[in-house]
mmCIF file of C-alpha atoms and ligand atoms in Angstrom:
data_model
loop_
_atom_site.group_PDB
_atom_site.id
_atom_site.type_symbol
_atom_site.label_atom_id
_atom_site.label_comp_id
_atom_site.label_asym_id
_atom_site.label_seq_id
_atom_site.Cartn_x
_atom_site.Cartn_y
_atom_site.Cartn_z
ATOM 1 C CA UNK A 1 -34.578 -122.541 -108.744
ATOM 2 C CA UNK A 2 -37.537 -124.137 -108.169
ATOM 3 C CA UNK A 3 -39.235 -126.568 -105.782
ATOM 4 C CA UNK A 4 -38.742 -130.601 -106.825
ATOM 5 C CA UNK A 5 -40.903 -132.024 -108.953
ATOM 6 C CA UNK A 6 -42.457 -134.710 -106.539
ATOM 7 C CA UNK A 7 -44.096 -132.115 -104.523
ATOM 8 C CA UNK A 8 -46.188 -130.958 -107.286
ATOM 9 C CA UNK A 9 -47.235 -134.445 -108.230
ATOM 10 C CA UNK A 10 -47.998 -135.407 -104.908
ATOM 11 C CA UNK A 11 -50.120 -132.217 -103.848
ATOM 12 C CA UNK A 12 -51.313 -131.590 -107.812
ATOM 13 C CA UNK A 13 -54.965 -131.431 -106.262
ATOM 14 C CA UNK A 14 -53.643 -129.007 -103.491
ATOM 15 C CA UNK A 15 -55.140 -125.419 -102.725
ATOM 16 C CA UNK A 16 -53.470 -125.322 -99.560
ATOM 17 C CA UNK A 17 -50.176 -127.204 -98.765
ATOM 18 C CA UNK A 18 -50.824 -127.617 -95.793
ATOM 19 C CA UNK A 19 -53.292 -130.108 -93.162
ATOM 20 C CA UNK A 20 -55.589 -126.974 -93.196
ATOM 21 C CA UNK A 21 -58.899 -127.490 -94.694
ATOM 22 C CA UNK A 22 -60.704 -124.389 -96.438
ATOM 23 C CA UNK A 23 -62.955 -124.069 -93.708
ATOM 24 C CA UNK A 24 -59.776 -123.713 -91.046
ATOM 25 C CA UNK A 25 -58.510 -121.382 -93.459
ATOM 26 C CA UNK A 26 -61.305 -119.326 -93.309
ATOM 27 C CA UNK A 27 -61.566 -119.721 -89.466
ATOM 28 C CA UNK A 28 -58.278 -118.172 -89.593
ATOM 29 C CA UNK A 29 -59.166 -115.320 -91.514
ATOM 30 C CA UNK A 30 -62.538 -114.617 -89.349
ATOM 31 C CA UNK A 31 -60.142 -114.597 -86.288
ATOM 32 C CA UNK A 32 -57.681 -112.216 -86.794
ATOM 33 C CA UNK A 33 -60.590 -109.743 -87.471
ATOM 34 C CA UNK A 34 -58.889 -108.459 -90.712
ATOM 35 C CA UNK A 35 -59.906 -104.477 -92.023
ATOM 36 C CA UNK A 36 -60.388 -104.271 -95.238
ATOM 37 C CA UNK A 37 -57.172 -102.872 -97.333
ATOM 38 C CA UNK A 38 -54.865 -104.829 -94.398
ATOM 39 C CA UNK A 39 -51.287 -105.692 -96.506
ATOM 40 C CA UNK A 40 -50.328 -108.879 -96.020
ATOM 41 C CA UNK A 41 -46.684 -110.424 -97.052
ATOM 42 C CA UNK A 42 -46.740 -114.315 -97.151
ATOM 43 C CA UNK A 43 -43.949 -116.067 -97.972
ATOM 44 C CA UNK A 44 -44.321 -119.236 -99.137
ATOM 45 C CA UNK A 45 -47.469 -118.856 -100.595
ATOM 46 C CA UNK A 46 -47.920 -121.978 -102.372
ATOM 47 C CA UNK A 47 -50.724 -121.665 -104.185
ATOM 48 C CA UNK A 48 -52.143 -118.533 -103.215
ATOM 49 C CA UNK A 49 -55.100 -119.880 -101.148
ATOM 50 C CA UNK A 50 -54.806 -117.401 -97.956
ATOM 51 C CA UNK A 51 -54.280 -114.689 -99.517
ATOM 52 C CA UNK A 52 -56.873 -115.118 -102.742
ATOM 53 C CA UNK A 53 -59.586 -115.754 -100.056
ATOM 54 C CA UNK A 54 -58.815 -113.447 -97.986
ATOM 55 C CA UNK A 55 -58.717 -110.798 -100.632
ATOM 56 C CA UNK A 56 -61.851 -111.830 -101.922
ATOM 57 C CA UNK A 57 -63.710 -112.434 -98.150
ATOM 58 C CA UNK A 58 -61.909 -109.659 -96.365
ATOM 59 C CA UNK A 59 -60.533 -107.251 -98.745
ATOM 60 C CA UNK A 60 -56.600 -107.345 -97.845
ATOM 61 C CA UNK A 61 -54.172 -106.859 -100.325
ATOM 62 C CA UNK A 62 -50.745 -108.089 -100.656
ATOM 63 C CA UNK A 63 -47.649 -110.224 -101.894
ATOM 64 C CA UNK A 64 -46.613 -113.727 -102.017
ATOM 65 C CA UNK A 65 -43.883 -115.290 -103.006
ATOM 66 C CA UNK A 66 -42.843 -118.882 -103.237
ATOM 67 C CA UNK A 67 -40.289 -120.613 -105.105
ATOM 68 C CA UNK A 68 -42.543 -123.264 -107.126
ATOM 69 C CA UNK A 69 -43.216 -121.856 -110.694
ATOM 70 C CA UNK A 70 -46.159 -124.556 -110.541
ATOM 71 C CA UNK A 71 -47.736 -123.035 -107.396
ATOM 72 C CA UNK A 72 -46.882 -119.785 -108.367
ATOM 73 C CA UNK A 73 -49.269 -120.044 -111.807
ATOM 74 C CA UNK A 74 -51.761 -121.524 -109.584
ATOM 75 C CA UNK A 75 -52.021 -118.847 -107.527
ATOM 76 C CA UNK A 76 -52.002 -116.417 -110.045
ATOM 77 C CA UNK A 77 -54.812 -118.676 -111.660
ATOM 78 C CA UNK A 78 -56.657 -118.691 -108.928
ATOM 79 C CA UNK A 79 -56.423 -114.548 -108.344
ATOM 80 C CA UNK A 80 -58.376 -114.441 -111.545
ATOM 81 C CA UNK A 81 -60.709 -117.189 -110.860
ATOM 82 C CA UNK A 82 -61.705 -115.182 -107.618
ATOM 83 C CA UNK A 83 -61.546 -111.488 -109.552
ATOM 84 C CA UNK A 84 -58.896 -110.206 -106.733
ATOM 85 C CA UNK A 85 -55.614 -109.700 -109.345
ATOM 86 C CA UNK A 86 -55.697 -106.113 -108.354
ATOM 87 C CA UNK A 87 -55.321 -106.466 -104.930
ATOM 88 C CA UNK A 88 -52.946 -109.623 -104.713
ATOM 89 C CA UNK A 89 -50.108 -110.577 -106.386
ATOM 90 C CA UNK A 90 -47.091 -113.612 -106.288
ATOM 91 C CA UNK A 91 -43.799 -113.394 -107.102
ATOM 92 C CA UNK A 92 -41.895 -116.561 -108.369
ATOM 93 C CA UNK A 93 -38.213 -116.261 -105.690
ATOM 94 C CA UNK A 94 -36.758 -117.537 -102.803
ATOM 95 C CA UNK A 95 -38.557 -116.265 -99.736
ATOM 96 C CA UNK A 96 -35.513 -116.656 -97.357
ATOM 97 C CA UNK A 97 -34.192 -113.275 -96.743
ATOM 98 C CA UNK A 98 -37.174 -111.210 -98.768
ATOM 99 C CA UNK A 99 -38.156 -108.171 -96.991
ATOM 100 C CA UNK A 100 -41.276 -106.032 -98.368
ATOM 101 C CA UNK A 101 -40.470 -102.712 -99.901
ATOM 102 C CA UNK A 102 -42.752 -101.127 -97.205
ATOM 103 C CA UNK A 103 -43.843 -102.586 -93.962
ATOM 104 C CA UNK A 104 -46.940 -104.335 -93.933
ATOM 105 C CA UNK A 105 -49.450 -105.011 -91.246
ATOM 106 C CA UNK A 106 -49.554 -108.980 -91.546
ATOM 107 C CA UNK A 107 -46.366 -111.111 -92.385
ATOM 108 C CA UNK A 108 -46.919 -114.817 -92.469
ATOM 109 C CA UNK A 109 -45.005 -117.863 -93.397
ATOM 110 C CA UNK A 110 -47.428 -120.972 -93.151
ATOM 111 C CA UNK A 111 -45.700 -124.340 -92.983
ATOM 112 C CA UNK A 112 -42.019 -123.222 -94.091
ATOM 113 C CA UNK A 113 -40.110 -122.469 -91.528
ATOM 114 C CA UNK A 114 -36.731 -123.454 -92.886
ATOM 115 C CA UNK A 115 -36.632 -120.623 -95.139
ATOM 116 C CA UNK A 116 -35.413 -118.643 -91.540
ATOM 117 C CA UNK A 117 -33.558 -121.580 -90.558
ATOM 118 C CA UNK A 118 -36.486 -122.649 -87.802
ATOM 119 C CA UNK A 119 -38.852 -120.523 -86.096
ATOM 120 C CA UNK A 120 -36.525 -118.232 -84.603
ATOM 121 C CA UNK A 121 -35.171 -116.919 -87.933
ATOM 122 C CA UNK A 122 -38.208 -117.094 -89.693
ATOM 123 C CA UNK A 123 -40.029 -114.496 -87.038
ATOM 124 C CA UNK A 124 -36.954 -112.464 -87.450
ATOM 125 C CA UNK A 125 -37.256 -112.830 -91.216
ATOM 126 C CA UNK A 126 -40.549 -111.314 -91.344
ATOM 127 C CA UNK A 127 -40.142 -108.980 -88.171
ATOM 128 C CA UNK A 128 -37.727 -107.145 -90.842
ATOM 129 C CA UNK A 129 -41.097 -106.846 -92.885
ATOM 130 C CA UNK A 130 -43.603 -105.431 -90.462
ATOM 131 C CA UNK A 131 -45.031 -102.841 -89.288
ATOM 132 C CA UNK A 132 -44.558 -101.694 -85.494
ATOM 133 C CA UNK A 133 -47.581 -103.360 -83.728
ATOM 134 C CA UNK A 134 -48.002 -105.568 -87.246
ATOM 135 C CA UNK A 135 -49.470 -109.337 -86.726
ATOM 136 C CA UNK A 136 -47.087 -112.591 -88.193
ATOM 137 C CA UNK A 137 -48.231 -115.324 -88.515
ATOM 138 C CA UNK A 138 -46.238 -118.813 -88.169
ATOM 139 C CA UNK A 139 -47.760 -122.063 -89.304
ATOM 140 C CA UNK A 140 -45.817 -125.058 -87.833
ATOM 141 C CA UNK A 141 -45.548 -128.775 -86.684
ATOM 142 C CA UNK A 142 -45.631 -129.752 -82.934
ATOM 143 C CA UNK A 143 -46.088 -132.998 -81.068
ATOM 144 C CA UNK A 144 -49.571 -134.136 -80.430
ATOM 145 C CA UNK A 145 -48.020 -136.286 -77.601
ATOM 146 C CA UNK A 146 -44.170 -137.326 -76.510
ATOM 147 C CA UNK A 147 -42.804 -138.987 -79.208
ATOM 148 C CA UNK A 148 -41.186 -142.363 -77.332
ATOM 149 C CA UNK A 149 -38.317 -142.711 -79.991
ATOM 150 C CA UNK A 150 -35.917 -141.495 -82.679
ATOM 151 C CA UNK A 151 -37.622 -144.216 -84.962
ATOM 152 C CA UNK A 152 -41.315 -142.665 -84.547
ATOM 153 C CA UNK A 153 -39.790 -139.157 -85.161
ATOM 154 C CA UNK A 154 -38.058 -140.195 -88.422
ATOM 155 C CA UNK A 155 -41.270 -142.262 -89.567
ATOM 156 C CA UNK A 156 -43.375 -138.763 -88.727
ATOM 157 C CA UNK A 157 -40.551 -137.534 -91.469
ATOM 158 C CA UNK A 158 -38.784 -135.181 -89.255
ATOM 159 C CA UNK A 159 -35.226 -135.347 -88.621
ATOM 160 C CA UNK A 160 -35.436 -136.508 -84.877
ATOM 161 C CA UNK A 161 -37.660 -135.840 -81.985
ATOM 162 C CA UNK A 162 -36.009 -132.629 -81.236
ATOM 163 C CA UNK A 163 -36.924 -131.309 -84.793
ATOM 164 C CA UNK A 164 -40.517 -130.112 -83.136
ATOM 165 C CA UNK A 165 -41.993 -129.140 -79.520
ATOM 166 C CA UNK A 166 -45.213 -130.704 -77.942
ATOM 167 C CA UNK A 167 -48.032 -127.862 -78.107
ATOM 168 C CA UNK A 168 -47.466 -125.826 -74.945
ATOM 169 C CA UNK A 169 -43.545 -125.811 -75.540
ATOM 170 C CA UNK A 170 -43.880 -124.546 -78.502
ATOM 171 C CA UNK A 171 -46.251 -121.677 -77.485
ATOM 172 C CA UNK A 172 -43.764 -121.038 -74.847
ATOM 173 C CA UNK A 173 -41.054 -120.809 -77.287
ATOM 174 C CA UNK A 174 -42.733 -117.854 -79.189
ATOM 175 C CA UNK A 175 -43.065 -116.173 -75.919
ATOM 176 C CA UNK A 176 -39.204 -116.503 -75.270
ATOM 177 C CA UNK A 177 -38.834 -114.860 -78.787
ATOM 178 C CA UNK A 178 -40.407 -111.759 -77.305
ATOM 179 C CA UNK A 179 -44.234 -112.497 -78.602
ATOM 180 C CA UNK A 180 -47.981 -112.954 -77.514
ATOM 181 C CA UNK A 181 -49.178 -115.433 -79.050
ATOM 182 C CA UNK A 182 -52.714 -113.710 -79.613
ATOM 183 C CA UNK A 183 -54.609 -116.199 -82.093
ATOM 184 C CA UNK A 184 -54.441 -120.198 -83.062
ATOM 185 C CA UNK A 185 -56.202 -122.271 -85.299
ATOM 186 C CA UNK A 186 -54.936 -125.778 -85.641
ATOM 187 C CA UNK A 187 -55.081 -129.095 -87.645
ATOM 188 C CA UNK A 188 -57.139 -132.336 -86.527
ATOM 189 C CA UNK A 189 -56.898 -135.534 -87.736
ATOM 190 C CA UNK A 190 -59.590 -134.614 -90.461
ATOM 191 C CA UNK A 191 -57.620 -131.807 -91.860
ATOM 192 C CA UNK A 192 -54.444 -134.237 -92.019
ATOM 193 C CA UNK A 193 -56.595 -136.526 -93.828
ATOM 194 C CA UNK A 194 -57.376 -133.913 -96.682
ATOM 195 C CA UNK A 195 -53.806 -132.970 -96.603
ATOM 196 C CA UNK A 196 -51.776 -136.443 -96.636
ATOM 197 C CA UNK A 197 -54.800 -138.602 -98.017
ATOM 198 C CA UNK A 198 -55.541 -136.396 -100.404
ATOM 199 C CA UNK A 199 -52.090 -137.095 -101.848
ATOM 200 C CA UNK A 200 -52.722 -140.728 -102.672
ATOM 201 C CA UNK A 201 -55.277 -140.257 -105.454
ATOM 202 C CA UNK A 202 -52.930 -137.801 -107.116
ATOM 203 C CA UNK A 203 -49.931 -140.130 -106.650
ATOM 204 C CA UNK A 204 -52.169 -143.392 -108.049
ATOM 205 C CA UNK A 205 -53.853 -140.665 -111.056
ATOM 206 C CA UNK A 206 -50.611 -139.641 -111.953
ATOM 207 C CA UNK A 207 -48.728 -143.126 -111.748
ATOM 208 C CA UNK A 208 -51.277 -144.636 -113.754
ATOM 209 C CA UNK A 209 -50.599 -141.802 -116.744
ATOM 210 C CA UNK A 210 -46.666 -141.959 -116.442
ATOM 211 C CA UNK A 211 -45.908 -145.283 -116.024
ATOM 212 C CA UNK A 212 -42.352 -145.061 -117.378
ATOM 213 C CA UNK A 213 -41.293 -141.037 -115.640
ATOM 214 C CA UNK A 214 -37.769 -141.634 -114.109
ATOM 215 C CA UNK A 215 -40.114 -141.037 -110.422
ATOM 216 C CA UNK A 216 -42.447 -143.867 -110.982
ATOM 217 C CA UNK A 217 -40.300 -146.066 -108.771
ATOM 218 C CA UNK A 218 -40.125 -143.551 -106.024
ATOM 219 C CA UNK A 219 -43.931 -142.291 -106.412
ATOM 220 C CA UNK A 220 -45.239 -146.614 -106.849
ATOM 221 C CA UNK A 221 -42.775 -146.957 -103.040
ATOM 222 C CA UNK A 222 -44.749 -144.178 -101.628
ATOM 223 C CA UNK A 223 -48.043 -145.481 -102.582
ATOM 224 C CA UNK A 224 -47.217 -148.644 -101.398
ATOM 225 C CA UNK A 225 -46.113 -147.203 -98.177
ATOM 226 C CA UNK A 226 -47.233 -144.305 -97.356
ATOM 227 C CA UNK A 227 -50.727 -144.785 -96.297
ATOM 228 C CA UNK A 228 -49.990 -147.364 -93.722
ATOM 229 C CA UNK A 229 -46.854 -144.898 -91.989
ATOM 230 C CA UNK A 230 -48.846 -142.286 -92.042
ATOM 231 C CA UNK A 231 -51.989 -143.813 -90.157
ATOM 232 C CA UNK A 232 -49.668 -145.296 -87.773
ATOM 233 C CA UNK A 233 -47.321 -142.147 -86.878
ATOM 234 C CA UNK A 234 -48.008 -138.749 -88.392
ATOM 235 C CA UNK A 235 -51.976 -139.454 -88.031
ATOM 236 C CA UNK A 236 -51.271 -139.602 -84.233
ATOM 237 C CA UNK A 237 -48.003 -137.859 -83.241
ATOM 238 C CA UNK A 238 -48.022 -134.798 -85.517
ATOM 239 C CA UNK A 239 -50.005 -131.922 -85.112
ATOM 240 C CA UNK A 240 -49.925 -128.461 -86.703
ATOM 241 C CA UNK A 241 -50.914 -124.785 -86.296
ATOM 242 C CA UNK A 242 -50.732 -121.484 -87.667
ATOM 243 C CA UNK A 243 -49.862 -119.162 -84.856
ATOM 244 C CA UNK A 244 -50.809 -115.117 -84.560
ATOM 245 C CA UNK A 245 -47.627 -113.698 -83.352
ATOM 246 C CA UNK A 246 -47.505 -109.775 -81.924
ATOM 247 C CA UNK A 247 -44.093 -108.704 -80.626
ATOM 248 C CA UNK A 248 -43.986 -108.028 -76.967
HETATM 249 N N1 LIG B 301 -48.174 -121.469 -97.308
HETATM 250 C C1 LIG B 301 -48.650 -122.314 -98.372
HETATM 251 C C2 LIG B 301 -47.623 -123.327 -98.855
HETATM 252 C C3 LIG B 301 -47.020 -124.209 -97.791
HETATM 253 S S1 LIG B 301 -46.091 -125.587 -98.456
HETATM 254 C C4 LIG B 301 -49.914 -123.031 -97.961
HETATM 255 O O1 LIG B 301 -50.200 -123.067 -96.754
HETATM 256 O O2 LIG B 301 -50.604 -123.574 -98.812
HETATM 257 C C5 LIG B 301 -44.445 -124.969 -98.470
HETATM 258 C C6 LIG B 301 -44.201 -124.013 -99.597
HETATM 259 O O3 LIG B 301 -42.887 -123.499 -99.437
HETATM 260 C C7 LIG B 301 -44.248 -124.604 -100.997
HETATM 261 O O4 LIG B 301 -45.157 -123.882 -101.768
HETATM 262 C C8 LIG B 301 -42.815 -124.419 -101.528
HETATM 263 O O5 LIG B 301 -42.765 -124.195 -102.915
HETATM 264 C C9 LIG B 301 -42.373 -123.227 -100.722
HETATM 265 N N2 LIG B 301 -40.931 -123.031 -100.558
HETATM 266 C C10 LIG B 301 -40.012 -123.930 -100.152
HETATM 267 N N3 LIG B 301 -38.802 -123.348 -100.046
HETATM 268 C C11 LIG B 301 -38.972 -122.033 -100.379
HETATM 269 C C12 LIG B 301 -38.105 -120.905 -100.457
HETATM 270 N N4 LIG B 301 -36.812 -121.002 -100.165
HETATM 271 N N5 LIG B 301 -38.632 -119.722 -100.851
HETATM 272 C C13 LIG B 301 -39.941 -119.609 -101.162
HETATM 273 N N6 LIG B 301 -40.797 -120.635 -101.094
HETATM 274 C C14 LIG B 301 -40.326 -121.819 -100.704
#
């Protein structure tokens, strides 16, 4: 069990997995107005950055768990490296269907929703965590602007155009889920950038010092590619958010 290995090559550079710069991140965490000692549940933690910094700028505590044993070492790293490994820790599991031992006051999933089977699951997936009057948080894609066809979806690497919503659908959609959506903070073509084009020097670094890995076909096609796709479709069709959720 553990995530493929072209993720980790791809986003070796990668504090947050996600087109959230630190600075967003932080935004975030200034938003929500977080007391100190708040517990926080994140699945899919990644790396660890939300809830490291957070611990560190706003004293929470909490759990995250994510299925990449890479990730998962980072993020333990990096509770050291910010002196906050008594108040955070990450688990190395599957996230889909993990429910915290006691409810907590903030369950998040940022930029996984597939481990509820879309958004719908996932809120119920960490509803099952939370405390009555608790905050969740949901980071996912939406369209920037109609997507005209099936082509620009799949080149945006979703599935089709109904994969995602355009902004205010998606908002709605929470609200037909039975939440306020209470707090946003979402990606610009600048945090994309450090996201996707942050990818290419890792890809090139790491192609250039494994020449002959059973991936350097796959990771040389990227490189060649990639750039180019992305400035012409995700760049301009895909946006992202993370969403403060409280149940109605
Ligand atoms: N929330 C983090 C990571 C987002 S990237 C951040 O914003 O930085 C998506 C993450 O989902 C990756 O870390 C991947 O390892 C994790 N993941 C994918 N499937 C999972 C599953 N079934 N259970 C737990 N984690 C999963």
């Amino acid at each position: 069990m553990d995530l493929p290995r072209i993720f980790t090559i791809r986003e070796s550079s990668h504090r947050v997995h996600n087109p959230f710069t630190p600075g967003k991140l932080a935004d975030l965490g200034q938003a929500l107005h977080l007391a100190p000692g708040t517990r926080v549940l994140d699945l899919a933690s990644g790396s660890g950055e939300m809830l490291c910094t957070w611990a560190r700028d706003h004293g929470v505590t909490g759990t995250g768990v994510d299925i990449s044993t890479v990730f998962t070492q980072k993020a333990r790293s990096r509770a050291a490296e910010l002196g906050v490994t008594d108040r955070v820790a990450f688990v190395h599991g599957d996230a889909s269907g993990f429910v915290a031992d006691e409810p907590v006051d903030l369950a998040a999933c940022v930029g996984a929703t597939w481990i509820g089977g879309g958004v719908a699951g996932t809120a119920e997936l960490l509803g099952r965590s939370l405390r009555p009057g608790g905050l969740m948080l949901i980071g996912e894609p939406y369209w920037r602007q109609e997507v005209p066809d099936e082509e620009t979806a799949q080149a945006c690497h979703a599935g089709g155009k109904d994969d995602f919503l355009v902004l205010p659908e998606l908002i709605g959609r929470f609200g037909d889920l039975g939440y306020d959506v209470v707090e946003m903070v979402l990606a610009d073509q600048d945090s994309w950038d450090r996201y996707q084009a942050a990818q290419w020097l890792n890809l090139r670094r790491w192609l250039d010092a494994h020449p002959d890995d059973e991936l350097a076909d796959e990771v040389r096609a990227e490189l060649t590619t990639g750039p180019a796709r992305y400035a012409g479709y995700q760049r301009e069709f895909l946006g992202w958010g993370v969403f403060a959720l409280m149940g109605r």
